[in-house]
Amino acid sequence: MTVTVGIDKIGLYVPQYYIEMTELAHARGVEPSKYTIGIGQDKMAVPPLDQDVVAMAANAAASILDEHDLLAIDQVIVGTESAFDYSKSVASYLHELLDLQPYCKAYEIKQACYGATAGLQSACDYVRLRPDRKILVVATDIARYGLGTPGEPTQGAGAVAMVVSESPRLLVLDNETSLFTDDVMDFWRPNYEAYPLVDGQFSNEQYIRFFSEVWKNYQEKTHCEFSDFEAICFHLPYTKMGMKAFKPFLEEMSEEERERFTARYQEASIYNRHVGNIYTGSLFLSFISLLENSSVLVAGDRIGFFSYGSGAVGEFFAGELVEGFENQLYIAEHKALLENRKMLTVEEYEEIFMEVVDS
Ligand code: CAA
């Protein structure tokens, strides 16, 4: 008997503060349209001093877990590149905060923004062998480049939590995926640096190259075409990025198909546009955005996913929406989370930013 595994539930947390990108543009002496159109960001989430990656992860996970999950979860896997400890994992704090059963494994995965995808795939492999058990996978990050840097408009913060189970009620993930790894220095953060070192334009090029490589490899393995998918979700460091990689492929499509993928891409980037880069969680934030902002998705639709983690690893994987998937969404809660945030002035944001660095 074939065991189907995938995402049973998906939850989100973003901090309660944000700044408007037009305000940031004015403060930096930049045309606002560079940020809102050129980069494709409208708002940027700002975490307050009392919210670190553990707090955000716990909030995202607590919003979806019930008492059955707490007993069935065998592993907590956290993908992050903003952890504050070289040894102890964010997952071990999370295990305690969520009151998970003790016969459980808790660990963290690091490979830039790819970490949570590695966790998700590992979780699926485990559940395929033990279909009565579940795994909690959490992506949690604070993206920080520094005040006045080119990367500043692509900062953000937030966490996405996913319960992986057998017969998932949201998305069944395929076994087949395609991967590509190459040792490149596009974005990295050595131990002695407060902020990542980034070769911005080179990182864009690597992202585009990796998408092309994994798609080529995926096609060779599966003989799939883009027409087999209803939507493609991308890791979105900023909302323009996925489209930069997708554009050459869109240009080869019929007008109808191009319009369909472009519409789904817009829906899949609404939340990212209002939050910014949440590194490991950005791809999954895009998936939530698609699910909660599209009115055309139906059970059986196939969704493709492009995960990219600088340094660098890329993966293309795919899944199928399950009958009744819409009952697994938290649309009202997530919209309230985003809409009830408080706007900070640029000065207030800078003050918080510098306090974190000084502390
Ligand atoms: N109106 C409209 N558009 C404008 C504009 C204006 N007034 N002025 C400029 N633009 C456009 C530019 O034409 C450009 O568009 P294209 O990319 O389509 O050519 C866009 O705005 C950005 O302009 P620049 O390329 O000049 O911007 P920049 O050099 O200041 O910085 C960046 C852009 C390199 C992405 C920078 O924000 C950065 O370094 N970000 C962090 C790194 C990053 O996110 N890399 C992405 C790939 S790596 C990854 O995905 C992993 C990860 O999460 C970090």
Coordinates of C-alpha atoms and ligand atoms in Angstrom, one line a residue:
M1 CA 0.0 0.0 0.0
T2 CA 1.4 3.4 -0.9
V3 CA 1.6 5.9 2.0
T4 CA 0.8 9.5 1.0
V5 CA 2.6 12.1 3.1
G6 CA 2.8 15.8 3.2
I7 CA 1.7 19.0 4.9
D8 CA -1.4 18.5 7.1
K9 CA -1.4 22.0 8.7
I10 CA 0.5 25.2 8.1
G11 CA 0.7 28.2 10.4
L12 CA 2.2 31.6 10.3
Y13 CA 3.5 34.2 12.7
V14 CA 4.8 37.7 12.0
P15 CA 5.9 40.3 14.5
Q16 CA 3.4 43.1 15.3
Y17 CA 5.5 46.0 13.9
Y18 CA 6.2 47.0 10.3
I19 CA 7.5 50.0 8.4
E20 CA 6.2 51.3 5.0
M21 CA 8.7 50.9 2.2
T22 CA 7.8 54.3 0.8
E23 CA 8.8 55.8 4.2
L24 CA 12.1 53.9 4.1
A25 CA 12.7 55.0 0.6
H26 CA 12.3 58.7 1.5
A27 CA 14.6 58.3 4.5
R28 CA 17.3 56.7 2.3
G29 CA 16.9 59.2 -0.5
V30 CA 15.7 56.6 -3.0
E31 CA 12.7 56.7 -5.4
P32 CA 9.9 54.8 -3.6
S33 CA 9.1 53.0 -6.9
K34 CA 12.5 51.3 -6.6
Y35 CA 11.3 49.5 -3.5
T36 CA 7.7 49.0 -4.4
I37 CA 8.1 48.1 -8.1
G38 CA 11.9 47.4 -8.7
I39 CA 12.2 45.2 -5.5
G40 CA 8.5 44.6 -5.1
Q41 CA 8.0 45.2 -1.4
D42 CA 5.3 47.4 0.3
K43 CA 6.0 46.7 4.0
M44 CA 8.7 45.3 6.1
A45 CA 8.1 43.3 9.3
V46 CA 10.2 44.6 12.3
P47 CA 10.6 42.3 15.3
P48 CA 10.5 44.0 18.7
L49 CA 13.4 43.4 21.1
D50 CA 11.5 40.7 23.1
Q51 CA 10.8 38.6 20.0
D52 CA 13.6 36.3 18.8
V53 CA 13.4 33.3 16.5
V54 CA 12.3 31.0 19.3
A55 CA 9.3 33.2 20.2
M56 CA 8.3 33.6 16.6
A57 CA 8.6 29.8 16.0
A58 CA 6.6 29.0 19.1
N59 CA 3.8 31.4 18.1
A60 CA 3.6 29.9 14.6
A61 CA 3.5 26.3 15.9
A62 CA 1.1 27.0 18.8
S63 CA -1.4 28.4 16.3
I64 CA -1.8 25.1 14.6
L65 CA -1.1 22.3 17.1
D66 CA -3.8 20.4 19.0
E67 CA -3.5 17.8 21.7
H68 CA -3.4 14.9 19.2
D69 CA -0.4 16.5 17.5
L70 CA 1.4 17.0 20.8
L71 CA 1.3 13.2 21.4
A72 CA 2.0 12.1 17.8
I73 CA 5.0 14.4 17.1
D74 CA 8.2 12.5 17.1
Q75 CA 10.5 15.2 15.9
V76 CA 10.8 19.0 15.9
I77 CA 13.0 20.2 13.0
V78 CA 13.8 23.9 12.8
G79 CA 15.3 25.6 9.7
T80 CA 16.9 28.9 10.6
E81 CA 19.9 31.0 9.7
S82 CA 19.4 33.5 12.6
A83 CA 19.9 31.2 15.6
F84 CA 21.7 32.7 18.6
D85 CA 23.6 29.6 19.7
Y86 CA 26.2 27.5 17.9
S87 CA 25.4 24.4 19.9
K88 CA 21.9 24.3 21.4
S89 CA 19.2 24.2 18.8
V90 CA 16.2 26.5 18.6
A91 CA 14.2 23.2 18.4
S92 CA 15.1 22.2 21.9
Y93 CA 13.6 25.4 23.3
L94 CA 10.6 24.9 21.1
H95 CA 10.1 21.4 22.4
E96 CA 9.8 22.7 25.9
L97 CA 7.6 25.7 25.1
L98 CA 5.1 23.6 23.1
D99 CA 5.0 20.8 25.8
L100 CA 5.7 18.1 23.3
Q101 CA 6.0 14.5 24.4
P102 CA 9.5 13.7 25.7
Y103 CA 10.4 10.7 23.4
C104 CA 11.1 13.1 20.7
K105 CA 14.0 14.3 18.6
A106 CA 14.7 18.1 18.4
Y107 CA 17.2 19.6 16.1
E108 CA 18.1 22.5 13.8
I109 CA 19.1 22.5 10.1
K110 CA 21.3 25.2 8.5
Q111 CA 21.7 25.8 4.8
A112 CA 20.7 29.4 4.5
C113 CA 17.1 29.8 3.2
Y114 CA 17.0 26.1 2.2
G115 CA 17.1 24.7 5.8
A116 CA 13.3 24.3 6.3
T117 CA 12.9 22.5 2.9
A118 CA 15.6 20.0 4.0
G119 CA 13.6 19.6 7.2
L120 CA 10.3 19.1 5.3
Q121 CA 11.8 16.4 3.0
S122 CA 13.5 14.6 5.9
A123 CA 10.1 14.7 7.8
C124 CA 8.3 13.2 4.8
D125 CA 10.9 10.4 4.6
Y126 CA 10.4 9.6 8.3
V127 CA 6.6 9.5 8.1
R128 CA 6.7 7.3 5.0
L129 CA 8.3 4.7 7.3
R130 CA 6.2 5.4 10.4
P131 CA 2.8 6.5 9.1
D132 CA 1.2 6.8 12.5
R133 CA 3.7 9.5 13.6
K134 CA 4.0 13.2 12.8
I135 CA 6.7 15.8 12.6
L136 CA 6.7 19.5 13.3
V137 CA 8.8 21.5 10.9
V138 CA 9.4 25.2 11.6
A139 CA 11.1 27.9 9.6
T140 CA 12.0 30.9 11.7
D141 CA 14.2 33.9 10.8
I142 CA 15.0 37.5 11.2
A143 CA 16.6 38.9 8.0
R144 CA 19.0 41.8 8.8
Y145 CA 21.4 43.4 6.4
G146 CA 22.1 46.7 8.2
L147 CA 20.8 50.3 8.0
G148 CA 21.3 52.0 4.6
T149 CA 22.7 48.9 2.9
P150 CA 21.4 47.6 -0.5
G151 CA 19.9 44.6 1.3
E152 CA 18.0 46.7 3.8
P153 CA 14.7 46.9 1.8
T154 CA 14.8 43.1 1.6
Q155 CA 14.8 42.6 5.4
G156 CA 11.8 41.0 7.3
A157 CA 11.0 38.6 10.1
G158 CA 8.6 35.7 10.7
A159 CA 8.0 32.0 11.2
V160 CA 6.1 29.3 9.4
A161 CA 5.2 26.0 11.1
M162 CA 4.1 22.8 9.3
V163 CA 2.8 19.5 10.6
V164 CA 3.9 16.7 8.4
S165 CA 1.7 13.6 8.5
E166 CA 0.4 10.6 6.6
S167 CA -2.8 11.2 4.6
P168 CA -2.3 15.0 5.0
R169 CA -5.4 17.2 4.7
L170 CA -3.6 20.0 2.8
L171 CA -0.9 19.0 0.4
V172 CA 0.4 15.6 -0.6
L173 CA 4.1 15.9 -1.5
D174 CA 5.6 13.8 -4.4
N175 CA 8.5 11.5 -3.7
E176 CA 10.5 12.8 -6.7
T177 CA 12.4 16.1 -6.4
S178 CA 15.4 17.6 -8.1
L179 CA 18.4 19.1 -6.3
F180 CA 21.4 21.2 -7.3
T181 CA 24.4 22.2 -5.1
D182 CA 27.4 24.4 -5.9
D183 CA 29.8 26.1 -3.6
V184 CA 29.3 29.7 -4.4
M185 CA 29.9 32.9 -2.3
D186 CA 26.7 34.8 -3.0
F187 CA 25.5 35.3 0.6
W188 CA 27.1 34.1 3.8
R189 CA 27.6 35.1 7.4
P190 CA 30.9 34.1 9.0
N191 CA 31.0 33.8 12.8
Y192 CA 32.6 37.2 13.3
E193 CA 30.1 39.2 11.3
A194 CA 26.9 40.8 12.7
Y195 CA 25.3 40.9 9.2
P196 CA 25.6 38.6 6.2
L197 CA 28.1 39.4 3.5
V198 CA 26.2 39.7 0.3
D199 CA 27.2 40.0 -3.4
G200 CA 23.7 41.1 -4.3
Q201 CA 23.7 41.0 -8.1
F202 CA 25.7 37.8 -8.0
S203 CA 23.2 36.3 -5.6
N204 CA 20.4 37.2 -8.1
E205 CA 22.3 35.4 -10.8
Q206 CA 22.9 32.3 -8.7
Y207 CA 19.2 32.1 -7.8
I208 CA 18.2 32.3 -11.5
R209 CA 20.9 29.7 -12.5
F210 CA 19.8 27.3 -9.7
F211 CA 16.1 27.6 -10.8
S212 CA 17.1 26.7 -14.3
E213 CA 19.2 23.8 -13.2
V214 CA 16.7 22.2 -10.9
W215 CA 13.9 22.6 -13.4
K216 CA 15.9 21.0 -16.1
N217 CA 16.8 18.1 -13.8
Y218 CA 13.2 17.8 -12.7
Q219 CA 12.0 17.6 -16.3
E220 CA 14.5 15.0 -17.1
K221 CA 13.4 12.9 -14.2
T222 CA 9.6 13.3 -14.4
H223 CA 8.9 14.5 -18.0
C224 CA 6.7 17.1 -16.5
E225 CA 5.9 20.5 -18.2
F226 CA 4.9 23.7 -16.5
S227 CA 1.5 23.1 -17.9
D228 CA 1.1 20.2 -15.4
F229 CA 1.1 22.8 -12.6
E230 CA -1.6 25.3 -11.5
A231 CA 1.0 27.5 -9.8
I232 CA 4.7 27.6 -8.9
C233 CA 5.8 29.0 -5.5
F234 CA 9.2 30.5 -5.2
H235 CA 11.6 31.3 -2.4
L236 CA 11.0 35.1 -2.3
P237 CA 13.8 37.2 -0.8
Y238 CA 11.8 40.0 -2.4
T239 CA 8.8 39.5 -4.5
K240 CA 10.5 40.5 -7.8
M241 CA 13.1 37.7 -7.5
G242 CA 11.0 34.6 -8.4
M243 CA 9.6 36.4 -11.4
K244 CA 13.1 37.3 -12.6
A245 CA 13.9 33.5 -12.6
F246 CA 10.6 32.5 -14.1
K247 CA 10.4 35.1 -16.8
P248 CA 12.4 33.3 -19.5
F249 CA 10.1 30.3 -19.1
L250 CA 7.0 32.4 -19.1
E251 CA 8.0 33.9 -22.4
E252 CA 8.0 30.5 -24.0
M253 CA 4.4 29.8 -22.9
S254 CA 1.1 30.5 -24.6
E255 CA -0.6 33.8 -23.6
E256 CA -3.2 31.9 -21.6
E257 CA -0.7 29.9 -19.6
R258 CA 1.5 33.0 -19.0
E259 CA -1.5 34.9 -17.7
R260 CA -2.5 32.0 -15.4
F261 CA 1.0 31.6 -13.9
T262 CA 1.4 35.4 -13.6
A263 CA -2.0 35.6 -11.7
R264 CA -1.0 32.8 -9.4
Y265 CA 2.4 34.4 -8.8
Q266 CA 0.8 37.6 -7.7
E267 CA -1.5 35.8 -5.3
A268 CA 1.6 33.8 -4.0
S269 CA 3.5 37.0 -3.3
I270 CA 0.9 39.2 -1.5
Y271 CA 1.9 38.2 2.0
N272 CA 5.6 38.3 1.2
R273 CA 5.1 41.8 -0.2
H274 CA 3.8 42.8 3.3
V275 CA 6.3 41.0 5.4
G276 CA 9.7 40.9 3.6
N277 CA 12.2 38.2 3.5
I278 CA 11.8 35.6 6.3
Y279 CA 14.7 33.5 4.8
T280 CA 13.8 29.8 5.5
G281 CA 10.1 30.6 5.7
S282 CA 9.8 32.7 2.6
L283 CA 8.9 29.9 0.2
F284 CA 6.2 28.6 2.7
L285 CA 4.9 32.1 3.3
S286 CA 4.4 32.3 -0.5
F287 CA 2.5 29.0 -0.4
I288 CA 0.3 30.3 2.4
S289 CA -0.3 33.5 0.4
L290 CA -1.3 31.5 -2.6
L291 CA -3.7 29.3 -0.6
E292 CA -5.3 32.2 1.2
N293 CA -5.5 34.7 -1.7
S294 CA -6.5 32.6 -4.7
S295 CA -10.1 31.9 -5.4
V296 CA -9.4 29.4 -8.3
L297 CA -7.5 26.6 -6.6
V298 CA -9.2 23.2 -6.5
A299 CA -8.4 19.8 -5.0
G300 CA -6.1 17.9 -7.4
D301 CA -4.2 21.1 -8.5
R302 CA -0.5 20.5 -8.6
I303 CA 1.8 23.1 -7.1
G304 CA 5.5 23.4 -7.8
F305 CA 8.0 24.7 -5.3
F306 CA 11.4 26.3 -5.9
S307 CA 13.6 26.4 -2.7
Y308 CA 16.9 28.3 -2.8
G309 CA 19.5 28.6 0.0
S310 CA 22.6 30.7 -0.7
G311 CA 25.9 29.0 -0.6
A312 CA 24.1 27.3 -2.4
V313 CA 21.4 24.6 -2.6
G314 CA 18.3 24.6 -4.8
E315 CA 15.5 22.1 -4.9
F316 CA 12.4 21.8 -7.1
F317 CA 9.6 19.7 -5.6
A318 CA 5.9 19.4 -6.1
G319 CA 2.7 18.4 -4.4
E320 CA -1.1 18.1 -4.9
L321 CA -3.9 19.8 -3.1
V322 CA -6.1 17.5 -1.2
E323 CA -9.9 17.3 -1.2
G324 CA -11.1 19.7 1.5
F325 CA -7.8 21.5 1.7
E326 CA -9.6 24.8 2.2
N327 CA -10.8 23.6 5.6
Q328 CA -7.1 23.5 6.7
L329 CA -6.6 27.2 6.2
Y330 CA -6.4 30.0 8.8
I331 CA -7.4 32.8 6.5
A332 CA -9.1 35.1 9.0
E333 CA -6.4 34.6 11.6
H334 CA -3.5 35.3 9.2
K335 CA -5.3 38.3 7.7
A336 CA -5.9 39.7 11.2
L337 CA -2.2 39.1 12.1
L338 CA -1.1 41.1 9.1
E339 CA -3.7 43.8 9.3
N340 CA -3.5 44.5 13.1
R341 CA 0.2 45.3 13.1
K342 CA 1.4 48.7 14.2
M343 CA 3.3 50.9 11.9
L344 CA 6.6 52.3 13.1
T345 CA 8.3 55.4 11.9
V346 CA 11.7 54.9 10.3
E347 CA 13.3 56.5 13.4
E348 CA 11.6 54.0 15.7
Y349 CA 12.7 51.1 13.5
E350 CA 16.3 52.3 13.5
E351 CA 16.2 52.7 17.3
I352 CA 15.0 49.0 17.7
F353 CA 17.5 47.9 15.1
M354 CA 20.5 49.5 16.8
E355 CA 19.4 48.3 20.3
V356 CA 19.5 44.7 19.0
V357 CA 23.0 45.2 17.6
D358 CA 24.3 47.0 20.7
S359 CA 22.9 44.4 23.2
Ligands
CAA1 N1 11.5 52.6 -10.2 C1 11.3 51.3 -10.4 N2 12.3 50.4 -10.5 C2 13.5 50.8 -10.2 C3 13.8 52.1 -9.8 C4 12.7 53.0 -9.8 N3 12.9 54.3 -9.5 N4 15.1 52.2 -9.6 C5 15.7 50.9 -9.8 N5 14.7 50.1 -10.1 C6 14.8 48.6 -10.4 C7 16.0 48.2 -11.1 O1 16.0 48.4 -12.4 C8 16.1 46.7 -10.6 O2 15.2 46.0 -11.4 P1 15.7 44.6 -12.1 O3 16.2 43.8 -11.0 O4 14.5 44.1 -12.8 O5 16.8 45.0 -13.0 C9 15.5 46.8 -9.2 O6 14.8 48.0 -9.1 C10 16.6 46.7 -8.1 O7 17.5 47.7 -8.4 P2 19.1 47.4 -8.2 O8 19.4 46.1 -8.8 O9 19.9 48.6 -8.6 O10 19.1 47.3 -6.6 P3 20.3 47.2 -5.6 O11 21.5 46.8 -6.3 O12 20.3 48.4 -4.8 O13 19.8 46.0 -4.7 C11 19.5 43.6 -4.4 C12 19.0 44.9 -5.1 C13 20.8 43.2 -5.0 C14 18.4 42.6 -4.5 C15 19.7 44.0 -2.9 O14 18.5 44.4 -2.3 C16 20.3 42.9 -2.0 O15 21.5 42.7 -2.0 N6 19.4 42.1 -1.4 C17 19.9 40.9 -0.5 C18 20.3 39.7 -1.3 C19 19.1 39.0 -2.0 O16 18.0 39.1 -1.6 N7 19.4 38.3 -3.1 C20 18.4 37.5 -3.8 C21 19.0 36.2 -4.3 S1 19.8 35.3 -3.0 C22 18.5 34.6 -2.1 O17 17.4 34.5 -2.6 C23 18.8 34.1 -0.7 C24 18.3 35.1 0.3 O18 17.1 35.0 0.7 C25 19.1 36.2 0.7

